[in-house]
mmCIF file of C-alpha atoms in Angstrom:
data_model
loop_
_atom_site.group_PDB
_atom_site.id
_atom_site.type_symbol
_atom_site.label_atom_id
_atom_site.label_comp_id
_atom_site.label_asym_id
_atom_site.label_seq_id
_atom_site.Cartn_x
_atom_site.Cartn_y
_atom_site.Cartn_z
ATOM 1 C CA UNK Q 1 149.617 124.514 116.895
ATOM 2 C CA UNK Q 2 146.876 123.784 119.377
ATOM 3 C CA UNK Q 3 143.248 124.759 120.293
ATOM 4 C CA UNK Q 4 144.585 126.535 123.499
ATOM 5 C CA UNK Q 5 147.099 128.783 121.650
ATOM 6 C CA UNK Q 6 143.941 130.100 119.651
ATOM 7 C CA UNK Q 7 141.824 131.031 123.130
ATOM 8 C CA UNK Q 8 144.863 133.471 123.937
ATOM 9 C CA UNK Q 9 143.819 135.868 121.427
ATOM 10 C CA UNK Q 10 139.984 134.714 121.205
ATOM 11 C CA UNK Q 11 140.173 133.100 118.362
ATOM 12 C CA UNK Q 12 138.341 130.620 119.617
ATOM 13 C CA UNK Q 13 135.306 132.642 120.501
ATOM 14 C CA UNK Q 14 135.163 132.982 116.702
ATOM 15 C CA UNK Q 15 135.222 129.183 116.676
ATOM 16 C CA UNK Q 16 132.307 128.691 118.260
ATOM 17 C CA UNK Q 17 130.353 131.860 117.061
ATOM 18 C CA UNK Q 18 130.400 130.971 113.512
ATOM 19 C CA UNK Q 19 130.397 126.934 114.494
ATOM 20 C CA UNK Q 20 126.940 128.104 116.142
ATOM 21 C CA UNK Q 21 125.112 130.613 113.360
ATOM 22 C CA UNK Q 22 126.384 127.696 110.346
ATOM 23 C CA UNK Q 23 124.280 125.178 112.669
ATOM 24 C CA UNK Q 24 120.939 127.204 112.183
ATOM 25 C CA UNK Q 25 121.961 127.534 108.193
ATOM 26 C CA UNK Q 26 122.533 123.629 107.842
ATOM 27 C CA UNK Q 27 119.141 123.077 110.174
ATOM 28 C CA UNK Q 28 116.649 126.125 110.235
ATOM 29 C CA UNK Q 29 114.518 124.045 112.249
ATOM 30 C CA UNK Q 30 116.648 124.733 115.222
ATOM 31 C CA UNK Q 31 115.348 128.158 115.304
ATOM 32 C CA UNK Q 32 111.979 127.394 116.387
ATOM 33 C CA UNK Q 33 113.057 123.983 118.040
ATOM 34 C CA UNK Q 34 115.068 125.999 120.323
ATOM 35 C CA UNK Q 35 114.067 128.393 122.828
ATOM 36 C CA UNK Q 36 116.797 131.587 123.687
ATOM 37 C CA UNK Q 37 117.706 130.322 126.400
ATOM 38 C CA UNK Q 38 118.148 126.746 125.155
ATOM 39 C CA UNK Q 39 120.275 128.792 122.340
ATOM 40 C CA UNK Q 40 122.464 130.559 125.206
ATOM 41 C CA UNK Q 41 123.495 127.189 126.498
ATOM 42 C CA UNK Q 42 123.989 125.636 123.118
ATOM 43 C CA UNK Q 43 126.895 128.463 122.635
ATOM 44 C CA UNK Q 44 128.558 127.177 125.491
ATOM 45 C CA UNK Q 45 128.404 123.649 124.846
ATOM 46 C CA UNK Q 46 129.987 124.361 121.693
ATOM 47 C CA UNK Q 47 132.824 125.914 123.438
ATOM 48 C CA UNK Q 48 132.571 123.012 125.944
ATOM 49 C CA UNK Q 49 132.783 120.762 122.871
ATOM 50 C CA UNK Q 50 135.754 122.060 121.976
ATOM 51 C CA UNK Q 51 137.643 122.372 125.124
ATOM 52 C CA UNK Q 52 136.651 118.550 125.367
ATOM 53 C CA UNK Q 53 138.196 117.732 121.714
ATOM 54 C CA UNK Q 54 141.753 119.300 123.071
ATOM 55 C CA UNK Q 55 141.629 117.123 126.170
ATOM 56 C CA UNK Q 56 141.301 113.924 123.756
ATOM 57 C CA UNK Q 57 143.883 115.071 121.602
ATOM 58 C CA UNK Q 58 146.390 116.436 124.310
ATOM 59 C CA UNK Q 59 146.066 112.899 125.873
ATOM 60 C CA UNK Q 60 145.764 110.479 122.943
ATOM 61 C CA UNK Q 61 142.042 109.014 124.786
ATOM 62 C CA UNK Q 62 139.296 108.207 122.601
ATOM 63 C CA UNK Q 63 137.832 107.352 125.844
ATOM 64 C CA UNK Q 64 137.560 111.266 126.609
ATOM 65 C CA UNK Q 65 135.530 112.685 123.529
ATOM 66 C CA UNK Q 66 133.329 109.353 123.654
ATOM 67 C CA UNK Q 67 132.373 108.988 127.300
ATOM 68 C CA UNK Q 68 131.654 113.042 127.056
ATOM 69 C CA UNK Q 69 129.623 112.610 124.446
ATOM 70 C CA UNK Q 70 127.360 110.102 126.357
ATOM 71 C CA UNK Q 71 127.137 111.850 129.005
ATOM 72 C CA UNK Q 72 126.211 114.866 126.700
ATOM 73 C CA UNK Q 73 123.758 112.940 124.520
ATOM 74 C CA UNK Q 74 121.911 111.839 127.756
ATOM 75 C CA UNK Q 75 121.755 115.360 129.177
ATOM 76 C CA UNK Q 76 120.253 116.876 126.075
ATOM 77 C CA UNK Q 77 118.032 113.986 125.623
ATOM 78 C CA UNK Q 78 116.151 114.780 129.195
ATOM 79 C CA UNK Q 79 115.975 118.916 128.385
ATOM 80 C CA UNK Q 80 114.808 118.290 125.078
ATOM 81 C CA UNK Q 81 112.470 115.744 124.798
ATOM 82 C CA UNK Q 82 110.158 116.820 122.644
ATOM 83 C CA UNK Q 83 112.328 116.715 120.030
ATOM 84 C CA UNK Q 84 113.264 113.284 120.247
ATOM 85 C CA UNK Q 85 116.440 111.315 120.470
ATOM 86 C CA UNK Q 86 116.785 110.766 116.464
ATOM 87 C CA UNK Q 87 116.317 114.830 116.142
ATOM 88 C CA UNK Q 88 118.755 115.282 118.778
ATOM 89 C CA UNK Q 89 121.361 112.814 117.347
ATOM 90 C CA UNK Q 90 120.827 114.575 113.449
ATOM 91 C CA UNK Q 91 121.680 118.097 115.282
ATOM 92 C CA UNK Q 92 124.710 117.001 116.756
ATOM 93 C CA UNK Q 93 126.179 114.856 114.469
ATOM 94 C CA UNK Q 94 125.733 118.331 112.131
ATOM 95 C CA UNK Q 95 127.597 119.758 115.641
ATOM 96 C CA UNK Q 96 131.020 117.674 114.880
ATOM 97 C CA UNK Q 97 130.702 117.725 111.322
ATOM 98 C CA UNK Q 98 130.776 121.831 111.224
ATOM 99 C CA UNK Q 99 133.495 121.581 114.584
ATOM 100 C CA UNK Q 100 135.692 119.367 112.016
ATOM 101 C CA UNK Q 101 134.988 122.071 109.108
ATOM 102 C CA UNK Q 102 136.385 124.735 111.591
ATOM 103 C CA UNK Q 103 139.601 122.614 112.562
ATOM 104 C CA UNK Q 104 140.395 121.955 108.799
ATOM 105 C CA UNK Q 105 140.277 125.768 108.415
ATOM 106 C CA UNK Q 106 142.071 127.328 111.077
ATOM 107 C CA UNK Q 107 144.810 124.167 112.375
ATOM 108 C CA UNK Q 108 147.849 122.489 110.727
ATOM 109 C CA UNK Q 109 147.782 119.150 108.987
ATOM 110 C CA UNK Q 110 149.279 117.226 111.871
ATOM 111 C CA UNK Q 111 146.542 118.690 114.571
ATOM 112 C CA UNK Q 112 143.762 118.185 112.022
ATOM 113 C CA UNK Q 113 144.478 114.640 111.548
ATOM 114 C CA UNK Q 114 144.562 113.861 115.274
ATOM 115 C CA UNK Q 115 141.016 116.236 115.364
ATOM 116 C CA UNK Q 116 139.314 114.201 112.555
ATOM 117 C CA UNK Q 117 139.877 111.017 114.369
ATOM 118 C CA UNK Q 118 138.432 112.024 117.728
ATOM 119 C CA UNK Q 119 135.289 113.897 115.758
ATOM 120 C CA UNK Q 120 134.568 110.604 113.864
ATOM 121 C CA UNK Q 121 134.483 108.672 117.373
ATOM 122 C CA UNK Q 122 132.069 110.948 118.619
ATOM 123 C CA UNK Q 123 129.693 110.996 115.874
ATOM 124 C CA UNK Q 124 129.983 106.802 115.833
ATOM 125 C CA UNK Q 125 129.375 107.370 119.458
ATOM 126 C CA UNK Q 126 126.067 109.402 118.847
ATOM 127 C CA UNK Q 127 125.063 106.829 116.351
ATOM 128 C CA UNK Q 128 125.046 104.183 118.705
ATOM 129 C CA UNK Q 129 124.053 106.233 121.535
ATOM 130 C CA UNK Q 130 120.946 104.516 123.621
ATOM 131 C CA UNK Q 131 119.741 105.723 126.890
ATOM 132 C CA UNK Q 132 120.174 104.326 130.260
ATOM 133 C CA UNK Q 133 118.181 104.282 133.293
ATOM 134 C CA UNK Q 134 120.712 103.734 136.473
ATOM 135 C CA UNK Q 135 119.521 103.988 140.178
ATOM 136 C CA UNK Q 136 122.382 104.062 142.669
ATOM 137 C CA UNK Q 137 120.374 103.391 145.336
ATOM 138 C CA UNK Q 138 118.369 99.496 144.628
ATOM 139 C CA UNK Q 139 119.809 96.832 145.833
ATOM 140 C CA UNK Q 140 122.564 98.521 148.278
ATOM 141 C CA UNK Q 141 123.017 97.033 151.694
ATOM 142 C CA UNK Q 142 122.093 100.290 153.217
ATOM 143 C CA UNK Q 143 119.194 100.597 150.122
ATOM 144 C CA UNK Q 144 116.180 101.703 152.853
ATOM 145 C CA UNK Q 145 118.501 104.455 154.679
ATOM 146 C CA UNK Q 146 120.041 105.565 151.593
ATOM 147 C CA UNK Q 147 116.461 106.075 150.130
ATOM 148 C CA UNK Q 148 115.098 107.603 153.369
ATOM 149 C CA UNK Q 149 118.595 110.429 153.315
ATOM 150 C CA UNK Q 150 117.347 111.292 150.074
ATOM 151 C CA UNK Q 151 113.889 111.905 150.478
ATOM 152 C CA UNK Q 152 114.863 113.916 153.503
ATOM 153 C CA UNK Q 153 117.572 115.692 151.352
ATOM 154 C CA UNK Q 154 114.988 116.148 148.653
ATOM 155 C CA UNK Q 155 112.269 117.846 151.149
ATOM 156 C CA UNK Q 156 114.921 120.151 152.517
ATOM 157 C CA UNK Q 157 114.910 118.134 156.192
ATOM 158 C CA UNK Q 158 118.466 118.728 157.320
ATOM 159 C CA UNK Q 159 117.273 118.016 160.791
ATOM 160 C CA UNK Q 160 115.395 114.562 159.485
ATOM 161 C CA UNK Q 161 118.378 113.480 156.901
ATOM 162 C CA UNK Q 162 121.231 114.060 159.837
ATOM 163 C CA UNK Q 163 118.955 111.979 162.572
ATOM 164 C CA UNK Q 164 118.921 109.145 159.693
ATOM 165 C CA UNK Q 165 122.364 108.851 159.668
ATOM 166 C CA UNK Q 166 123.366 109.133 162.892
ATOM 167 C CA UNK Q 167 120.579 105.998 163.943
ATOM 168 C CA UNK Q 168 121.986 104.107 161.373
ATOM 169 C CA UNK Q 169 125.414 104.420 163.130
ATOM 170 C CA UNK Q 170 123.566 103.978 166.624
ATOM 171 C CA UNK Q 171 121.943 100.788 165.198
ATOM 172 C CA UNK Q 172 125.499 99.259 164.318
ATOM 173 C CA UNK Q 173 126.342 100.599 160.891
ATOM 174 C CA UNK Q 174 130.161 101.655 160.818
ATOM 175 C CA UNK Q 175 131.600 104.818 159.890
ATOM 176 C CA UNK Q 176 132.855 103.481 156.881
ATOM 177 C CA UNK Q 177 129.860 101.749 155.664
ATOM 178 C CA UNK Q 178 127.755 104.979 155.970
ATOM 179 C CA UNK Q 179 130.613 106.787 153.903
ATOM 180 C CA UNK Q 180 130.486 104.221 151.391
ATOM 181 C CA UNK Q 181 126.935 102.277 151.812
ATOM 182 C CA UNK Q 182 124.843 105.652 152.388
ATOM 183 C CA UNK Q 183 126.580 109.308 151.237
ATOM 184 C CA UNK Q 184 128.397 107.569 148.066
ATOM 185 C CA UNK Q 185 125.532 106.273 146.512
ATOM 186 C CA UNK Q 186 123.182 109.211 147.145
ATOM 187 C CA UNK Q 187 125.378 111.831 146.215
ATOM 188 C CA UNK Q 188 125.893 109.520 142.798
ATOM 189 C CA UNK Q 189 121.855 109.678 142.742
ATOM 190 C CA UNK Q 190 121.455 113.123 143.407
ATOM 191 C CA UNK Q 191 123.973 114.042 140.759
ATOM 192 C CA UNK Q 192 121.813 111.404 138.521
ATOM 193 C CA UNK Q 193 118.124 113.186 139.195
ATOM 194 C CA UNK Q 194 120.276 116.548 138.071
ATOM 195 C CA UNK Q 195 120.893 114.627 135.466
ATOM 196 C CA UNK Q 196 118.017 113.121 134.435
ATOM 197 C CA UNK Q 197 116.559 116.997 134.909
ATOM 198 C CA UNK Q 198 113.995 115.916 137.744
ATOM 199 C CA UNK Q 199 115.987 118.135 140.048
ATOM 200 C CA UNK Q 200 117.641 121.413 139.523
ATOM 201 C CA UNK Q 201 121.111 122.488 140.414
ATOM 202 C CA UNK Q 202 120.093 124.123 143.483
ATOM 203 C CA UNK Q 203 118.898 121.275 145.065
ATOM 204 C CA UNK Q 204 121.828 119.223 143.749
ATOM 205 C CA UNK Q 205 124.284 121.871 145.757
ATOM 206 C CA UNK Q 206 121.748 121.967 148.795
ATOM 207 C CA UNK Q 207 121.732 118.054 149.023
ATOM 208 C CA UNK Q 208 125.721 118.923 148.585
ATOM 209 C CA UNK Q 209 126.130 121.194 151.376
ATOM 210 C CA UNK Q 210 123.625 119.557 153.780
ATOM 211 C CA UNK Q 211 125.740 116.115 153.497
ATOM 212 C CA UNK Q 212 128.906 117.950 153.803
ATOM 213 C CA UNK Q 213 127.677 119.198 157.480
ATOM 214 C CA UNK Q 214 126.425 116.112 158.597
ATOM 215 C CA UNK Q 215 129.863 114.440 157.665
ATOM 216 C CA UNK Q 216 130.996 117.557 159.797
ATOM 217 C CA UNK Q 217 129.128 116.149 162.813
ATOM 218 C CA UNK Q 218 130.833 112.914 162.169
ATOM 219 C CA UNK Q 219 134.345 114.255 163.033
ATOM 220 C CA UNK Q 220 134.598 113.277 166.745
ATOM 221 C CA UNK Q 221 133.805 109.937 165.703
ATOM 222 C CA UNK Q 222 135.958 109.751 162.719
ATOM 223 C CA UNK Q 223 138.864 111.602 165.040
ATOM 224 C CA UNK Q 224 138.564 109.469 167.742
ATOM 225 C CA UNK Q 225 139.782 106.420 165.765
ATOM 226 C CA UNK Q 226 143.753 105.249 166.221
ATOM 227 C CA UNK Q 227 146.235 106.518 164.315
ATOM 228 C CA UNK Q 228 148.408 104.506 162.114
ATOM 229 C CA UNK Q 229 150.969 107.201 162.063
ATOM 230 C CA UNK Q 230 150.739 107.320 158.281
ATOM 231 C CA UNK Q 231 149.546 111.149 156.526
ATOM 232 C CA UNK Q 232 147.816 112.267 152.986
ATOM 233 C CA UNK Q 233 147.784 115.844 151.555
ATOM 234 C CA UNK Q 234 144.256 115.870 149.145
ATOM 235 C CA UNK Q 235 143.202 118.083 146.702
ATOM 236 C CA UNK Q 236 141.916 119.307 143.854
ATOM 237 C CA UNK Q 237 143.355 120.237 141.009
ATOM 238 C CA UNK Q 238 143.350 123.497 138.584
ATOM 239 C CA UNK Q 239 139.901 125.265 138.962
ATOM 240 C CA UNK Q 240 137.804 121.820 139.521
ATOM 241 C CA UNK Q 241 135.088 122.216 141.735
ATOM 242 C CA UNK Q 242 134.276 118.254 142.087
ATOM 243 C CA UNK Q 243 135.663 118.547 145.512
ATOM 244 C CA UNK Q 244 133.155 116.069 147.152
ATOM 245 C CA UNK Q 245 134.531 112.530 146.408
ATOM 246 C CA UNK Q 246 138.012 113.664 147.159
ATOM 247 C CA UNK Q 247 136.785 115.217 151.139
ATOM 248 C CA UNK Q 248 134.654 111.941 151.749
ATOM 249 C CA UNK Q 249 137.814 110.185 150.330
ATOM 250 C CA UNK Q 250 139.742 111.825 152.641
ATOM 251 C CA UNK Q 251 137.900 111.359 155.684
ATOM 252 C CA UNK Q 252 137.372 107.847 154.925
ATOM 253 C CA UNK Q 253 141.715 107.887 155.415
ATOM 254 C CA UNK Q 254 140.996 109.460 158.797
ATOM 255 C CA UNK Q 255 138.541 106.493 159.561
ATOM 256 C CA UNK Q 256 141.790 104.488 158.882
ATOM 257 C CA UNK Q 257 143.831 105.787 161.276
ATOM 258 C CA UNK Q 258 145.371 108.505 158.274
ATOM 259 C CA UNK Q 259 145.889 111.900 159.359
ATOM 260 C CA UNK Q 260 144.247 113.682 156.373
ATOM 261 C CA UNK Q 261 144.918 117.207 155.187
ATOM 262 C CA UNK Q 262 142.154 118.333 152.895
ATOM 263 C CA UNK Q 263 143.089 121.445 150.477
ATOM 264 C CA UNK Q 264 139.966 121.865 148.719
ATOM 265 C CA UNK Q 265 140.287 123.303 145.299
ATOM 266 C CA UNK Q 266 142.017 126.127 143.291
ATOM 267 C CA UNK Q 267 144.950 125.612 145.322
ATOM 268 C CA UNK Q 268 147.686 128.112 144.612
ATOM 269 C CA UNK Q 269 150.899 125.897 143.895
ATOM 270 C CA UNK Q 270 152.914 127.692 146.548
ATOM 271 C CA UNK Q 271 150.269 126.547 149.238
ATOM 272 C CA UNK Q 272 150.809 123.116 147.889
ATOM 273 C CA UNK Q 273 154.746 123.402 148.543
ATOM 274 C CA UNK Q 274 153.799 124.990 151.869
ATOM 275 C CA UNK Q 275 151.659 122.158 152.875
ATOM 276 C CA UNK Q 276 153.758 119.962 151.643
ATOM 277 C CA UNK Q 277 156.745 121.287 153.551
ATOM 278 C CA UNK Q 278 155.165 121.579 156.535
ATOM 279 C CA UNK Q 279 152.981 117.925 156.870
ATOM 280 C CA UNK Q 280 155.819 115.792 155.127
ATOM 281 C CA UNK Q 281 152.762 113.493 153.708
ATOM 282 C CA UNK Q 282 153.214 110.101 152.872
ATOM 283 C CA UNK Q 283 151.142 110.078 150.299
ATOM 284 C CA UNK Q 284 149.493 113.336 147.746
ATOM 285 C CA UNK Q 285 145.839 112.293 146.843
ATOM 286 C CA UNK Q 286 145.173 114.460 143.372
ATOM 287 C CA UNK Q 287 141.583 114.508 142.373
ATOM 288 C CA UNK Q 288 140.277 115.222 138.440
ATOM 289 C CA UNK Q 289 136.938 115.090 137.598
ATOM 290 C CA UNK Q 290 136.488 116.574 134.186
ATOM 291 C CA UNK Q 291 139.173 116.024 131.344
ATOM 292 C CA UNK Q 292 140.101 119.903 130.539
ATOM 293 C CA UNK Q 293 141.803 119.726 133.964
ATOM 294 C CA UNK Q 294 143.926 117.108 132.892
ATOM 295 C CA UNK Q 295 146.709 119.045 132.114
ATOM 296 C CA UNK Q 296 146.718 120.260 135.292
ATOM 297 C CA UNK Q 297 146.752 117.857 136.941
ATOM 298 C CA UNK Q 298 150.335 116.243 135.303
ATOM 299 C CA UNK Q 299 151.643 119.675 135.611
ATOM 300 C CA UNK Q 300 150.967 119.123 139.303
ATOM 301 C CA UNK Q 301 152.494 116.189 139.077
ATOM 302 C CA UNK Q 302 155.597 116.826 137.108
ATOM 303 C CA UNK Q 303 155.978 119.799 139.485
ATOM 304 C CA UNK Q 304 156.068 117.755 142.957
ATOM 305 C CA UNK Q 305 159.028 114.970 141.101
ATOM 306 C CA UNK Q 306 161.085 118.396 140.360
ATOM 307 C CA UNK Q 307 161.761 119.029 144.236
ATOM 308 C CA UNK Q 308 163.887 116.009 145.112
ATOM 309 C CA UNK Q 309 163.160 116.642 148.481
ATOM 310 C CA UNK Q 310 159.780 114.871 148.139
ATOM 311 C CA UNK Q 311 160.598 111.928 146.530
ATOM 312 C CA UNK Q 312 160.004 109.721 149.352
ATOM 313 C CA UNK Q 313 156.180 110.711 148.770
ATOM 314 C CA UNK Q 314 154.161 108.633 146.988
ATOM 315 C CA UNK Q 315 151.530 110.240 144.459
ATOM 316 C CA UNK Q 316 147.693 108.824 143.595
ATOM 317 C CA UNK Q 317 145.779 110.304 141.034
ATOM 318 C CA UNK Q 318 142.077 109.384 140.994
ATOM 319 C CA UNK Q 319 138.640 110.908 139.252
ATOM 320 C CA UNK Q 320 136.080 110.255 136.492
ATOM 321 C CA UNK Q 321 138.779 111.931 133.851
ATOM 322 C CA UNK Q 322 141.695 109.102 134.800
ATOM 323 C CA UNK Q 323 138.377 106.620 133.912
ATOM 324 C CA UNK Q 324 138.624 108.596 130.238
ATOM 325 C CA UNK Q 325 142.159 108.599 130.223
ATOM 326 C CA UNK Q 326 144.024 105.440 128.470
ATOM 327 C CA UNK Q 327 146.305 104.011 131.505
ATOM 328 C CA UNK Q 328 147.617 107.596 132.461
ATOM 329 C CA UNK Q 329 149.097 105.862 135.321
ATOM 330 C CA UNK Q 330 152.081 104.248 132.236
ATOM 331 C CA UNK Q 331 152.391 107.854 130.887
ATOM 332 C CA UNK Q 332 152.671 109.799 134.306
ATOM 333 C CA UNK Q 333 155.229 109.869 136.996
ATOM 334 C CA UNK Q 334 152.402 108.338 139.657
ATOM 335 C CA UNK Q 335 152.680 105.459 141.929
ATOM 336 C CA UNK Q 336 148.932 104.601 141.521
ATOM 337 C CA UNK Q 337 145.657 105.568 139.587
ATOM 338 C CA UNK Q 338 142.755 104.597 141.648
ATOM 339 C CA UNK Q 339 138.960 104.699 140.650
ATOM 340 C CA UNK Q 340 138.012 104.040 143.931
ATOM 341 C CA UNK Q 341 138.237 104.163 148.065
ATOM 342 C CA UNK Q 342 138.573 100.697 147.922
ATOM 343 C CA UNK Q 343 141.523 100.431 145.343
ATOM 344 C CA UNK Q 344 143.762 103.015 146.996
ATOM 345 C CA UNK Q 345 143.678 101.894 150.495
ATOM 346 C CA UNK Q 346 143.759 98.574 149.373
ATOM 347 C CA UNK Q 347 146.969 99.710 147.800
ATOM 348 C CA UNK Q 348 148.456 101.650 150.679
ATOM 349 C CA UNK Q 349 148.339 98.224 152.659
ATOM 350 C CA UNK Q 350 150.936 97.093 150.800
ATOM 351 C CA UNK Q 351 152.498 99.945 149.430
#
């Protein structure tokens, strides 16, 4: 019995209900500490919390429930400081403790032991939590135009952030380094100032969109590089809406000589067999950012190895969940698991 059998018939709504009113019993200090909308999006992380607990257990990774609970610690940490890190590690150490109360109630011996040791790593993980301060953007070859983009991206210049890129091409920059020098590390800054709540989400998704159509001006450029003959279907997998690192991975293939076919996300499988059909890829790029997606993802997988007619193409599987996920690459019928540009074309010289 799993976690996801119990969402069917919203069981798991119950879950987190009564995982959320216990919390203000165990701490009534919450109820003043939090405001209602602060409450709202406690509710979902709870549900979040436990959608992340079924991803560790589904795929054996500690990695999973710990790194998510970093990244959560960190994001609660910058909405809530005035309550202070200890306060905030008390609360949600009381979080896991009441999630692993649920589990014991409502799952089967086998699933509960797997559950307690995944809770216990994420309360040693909020034990030892400890903040970080990270800039993308110091020390970067490209550090003075990266910094420039963002300010410009910041103020809402589109006109001012696209002339910065295109000088630093005129001024001898390639195509490639302003992929990976320039729009990598901003977007990874942008997403940390979101982060680090000194930004809100619209401006992360404006700063998103404005880079996306200056990478759209880039396309002559990029298109009027050779070919190598060579051809990679990209995409997204399940509902994940991460779709930026796999298009900028993707047109960084063009700037090889690749001819790239970018499906975006939420793509239906029978487009997939379509496209596949039709472009005969060499190689199927499958991006996963966050970990409930996993499954997806090696359904995908499994799915493509079925047809026997596409077992000359090669699959990659890349994204911030295959960082969580314990050397997927041994467990799943890929060819590679990259975490970066650099590793998979490397890899496609001599593959």
């Amino acid at each position: 019995m799993t976690l996801l059998l119990l969402k069917s018939n919203e069981s798991i709504v119950k879950m987190t209900q009564s995982i959320f009113e216990k919390q203000f019993i165990k701490d009534p200090k919450l109820e003043k500490d939090l405001d209602d909308r602060r409450k709202r999006l406690m509710l979902q992380d709870i549900y979040y919390n436990i959608d992340n607990l079924e991803a560790a257990i589904l795929h054996d990774s500690e990695h999973i429930i710990v790194d998510y609970v970093n990244w959560l610690m960190g994001l609660l940490f910058y909405r809530m400081k005035h309550l202070g890190l200890d306060r905030i590690k008390t609360f949600m150490i009381d979080h896991y403790i009441l999630l692993n109360e649920a589990v014991n109630s409502a799952m089967d011996e086998v699933y509960i032991e797997k559950a307690e040791k995944h809770i216990n790593n994420a309360i040693e993980a909020i034990r030892h939590f400890e903040l970080n301060n990270i800039s993308y953007l110091d020390g970067i070859r490209l550090e003075s135009q990266a910094k420039n983009y963002l300010e410009a991206l910041l103020a809402r210049d589109r006109q001012k952030a696209s002339d910065i890129v295109i000088t630093t091409l005129d001024n001898g920059a390639t195509l490639e380094e302003v992929y990976v020098g320039l729009f990598r590390p901003v977007m990874h800054e942008v997403g940390n100032l979101w982060y680090k709540n000194i930004i809100a989400v619209d401006k992360e998704h404006y700063a998103t969109a404005v880079t996306q159509g200056v990478m759209s001006q880039l396309y002559p450029r990029i298109f009027a590089t050779p070919k190598n003959g060579r051809t990679m279907v990209s995409l997204c997998v399940g509902n994940e809406l991460h779709e930026m690192g796999i298009r900028m991975l993707s047109d960084l293939f063009e700037i090889q000589g690749w001819d790239t076919i970018y499906l975006g996300a939420s793509v239906p499988w029978e487009s997939l067999i379509s496209s596949l059909e039709e472009y005969n890829p060499d190689l199927i790029t499958l991006s996963v950012t966050m970990p409930n997606y996993l499954s997806n993802c090696k359904e995908t997988i499994d799915a493509i190895r079925k047809e026997k007619r596409f077992d000359h193409m090669k699959i990659a599987v890349g994204g911030k969940a295959l960082d969580m996920g314990n050397n997927l690459r041994e467990k799943w019928n890929v060819d590679v698991e990259a975490t970066s540009y650099e590793e998979l074309v490397a890899w496609t010289r001599i593959n």
